[in-house]
XYZ file of C-alpha atoms in Angstrom:
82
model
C -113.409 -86.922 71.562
C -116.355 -86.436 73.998
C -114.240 -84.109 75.738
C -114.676 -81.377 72.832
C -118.528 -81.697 73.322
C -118.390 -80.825 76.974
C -116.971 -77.117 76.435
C -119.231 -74.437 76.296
C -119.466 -73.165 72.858
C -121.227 -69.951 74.209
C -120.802 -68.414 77.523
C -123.968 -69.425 78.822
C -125.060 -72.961 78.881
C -129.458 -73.516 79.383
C -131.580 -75.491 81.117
C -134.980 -75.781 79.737
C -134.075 -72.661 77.834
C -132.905 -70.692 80.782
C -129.451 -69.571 79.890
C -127.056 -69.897 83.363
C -123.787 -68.727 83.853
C -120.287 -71.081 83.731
C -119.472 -72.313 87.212
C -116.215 -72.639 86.330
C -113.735 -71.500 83.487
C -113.669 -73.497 80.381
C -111.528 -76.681 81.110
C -111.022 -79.717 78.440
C -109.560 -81.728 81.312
C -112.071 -80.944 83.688
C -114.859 -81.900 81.109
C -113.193 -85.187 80.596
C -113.289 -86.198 84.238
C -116.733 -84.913 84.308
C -117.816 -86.498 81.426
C -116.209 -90.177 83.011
C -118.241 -89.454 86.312
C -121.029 -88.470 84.803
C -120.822 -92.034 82.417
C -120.027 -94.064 85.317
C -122.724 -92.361 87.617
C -125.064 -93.294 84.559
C -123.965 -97.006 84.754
C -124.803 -97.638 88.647
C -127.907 -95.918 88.386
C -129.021 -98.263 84.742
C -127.743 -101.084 87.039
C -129.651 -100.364 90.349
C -132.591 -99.719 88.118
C -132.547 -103.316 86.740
C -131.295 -104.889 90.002
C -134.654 -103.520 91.286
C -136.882 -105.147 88.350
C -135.417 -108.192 88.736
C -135.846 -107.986 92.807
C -139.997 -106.780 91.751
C -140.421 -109.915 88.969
C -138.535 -112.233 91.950
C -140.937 -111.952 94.879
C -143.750 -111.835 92.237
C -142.597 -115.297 89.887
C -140.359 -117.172 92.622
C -141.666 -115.863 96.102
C -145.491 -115.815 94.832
C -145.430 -112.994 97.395
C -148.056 -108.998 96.960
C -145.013 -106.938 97.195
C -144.910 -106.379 93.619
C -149.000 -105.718 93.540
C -148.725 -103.557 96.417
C -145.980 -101.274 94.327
C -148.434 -101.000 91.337
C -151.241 -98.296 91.070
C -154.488 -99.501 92.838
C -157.157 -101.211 90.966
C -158.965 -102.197 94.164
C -162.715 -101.553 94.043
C -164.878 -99.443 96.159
C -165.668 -102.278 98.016
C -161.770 -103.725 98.343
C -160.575 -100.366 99.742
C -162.967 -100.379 102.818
């Protein structure tokens, strides 16, 4: 299962090719609770994302409102900005 893929095959683990020591021993349990938390912590932060779209394309469609243009980069002129 997943579980397998969360072990340590080495004894260092890398990020961004840095090798860094195990925190903690190898554990398949551990990894699987890990691995659920980290899913699940994945899943709110997919569904915030899109809760926060929606909220932008809302107040730009329904409430006709600048708080969507205001959250883009600026394409004001020279002139605008002044």
């Amino acid at each position: 299962g997943h579980g397998d893929t969360m072990v340590p095959l080495t004894k260092y683990s890398t990020v961004a090719g840095i090798p860094l020591p195990d925190l903690v021993a190898k554990d398949k349990a551990l990894a699987e609770q890990l691995l659920t938390v980290h899913q699940g912590l994945n899943a709110v932060i997919a569904i915030v994302i899109v809760l926060h779209i929606a909220a932008a394309l809302k107040h730009h469609w329904i409430d006709r409102d600048d708080v969507l243009s205001r959250m883009l980069p600026s394409r004001r002129t020279r002139s605008e900005s002044q």
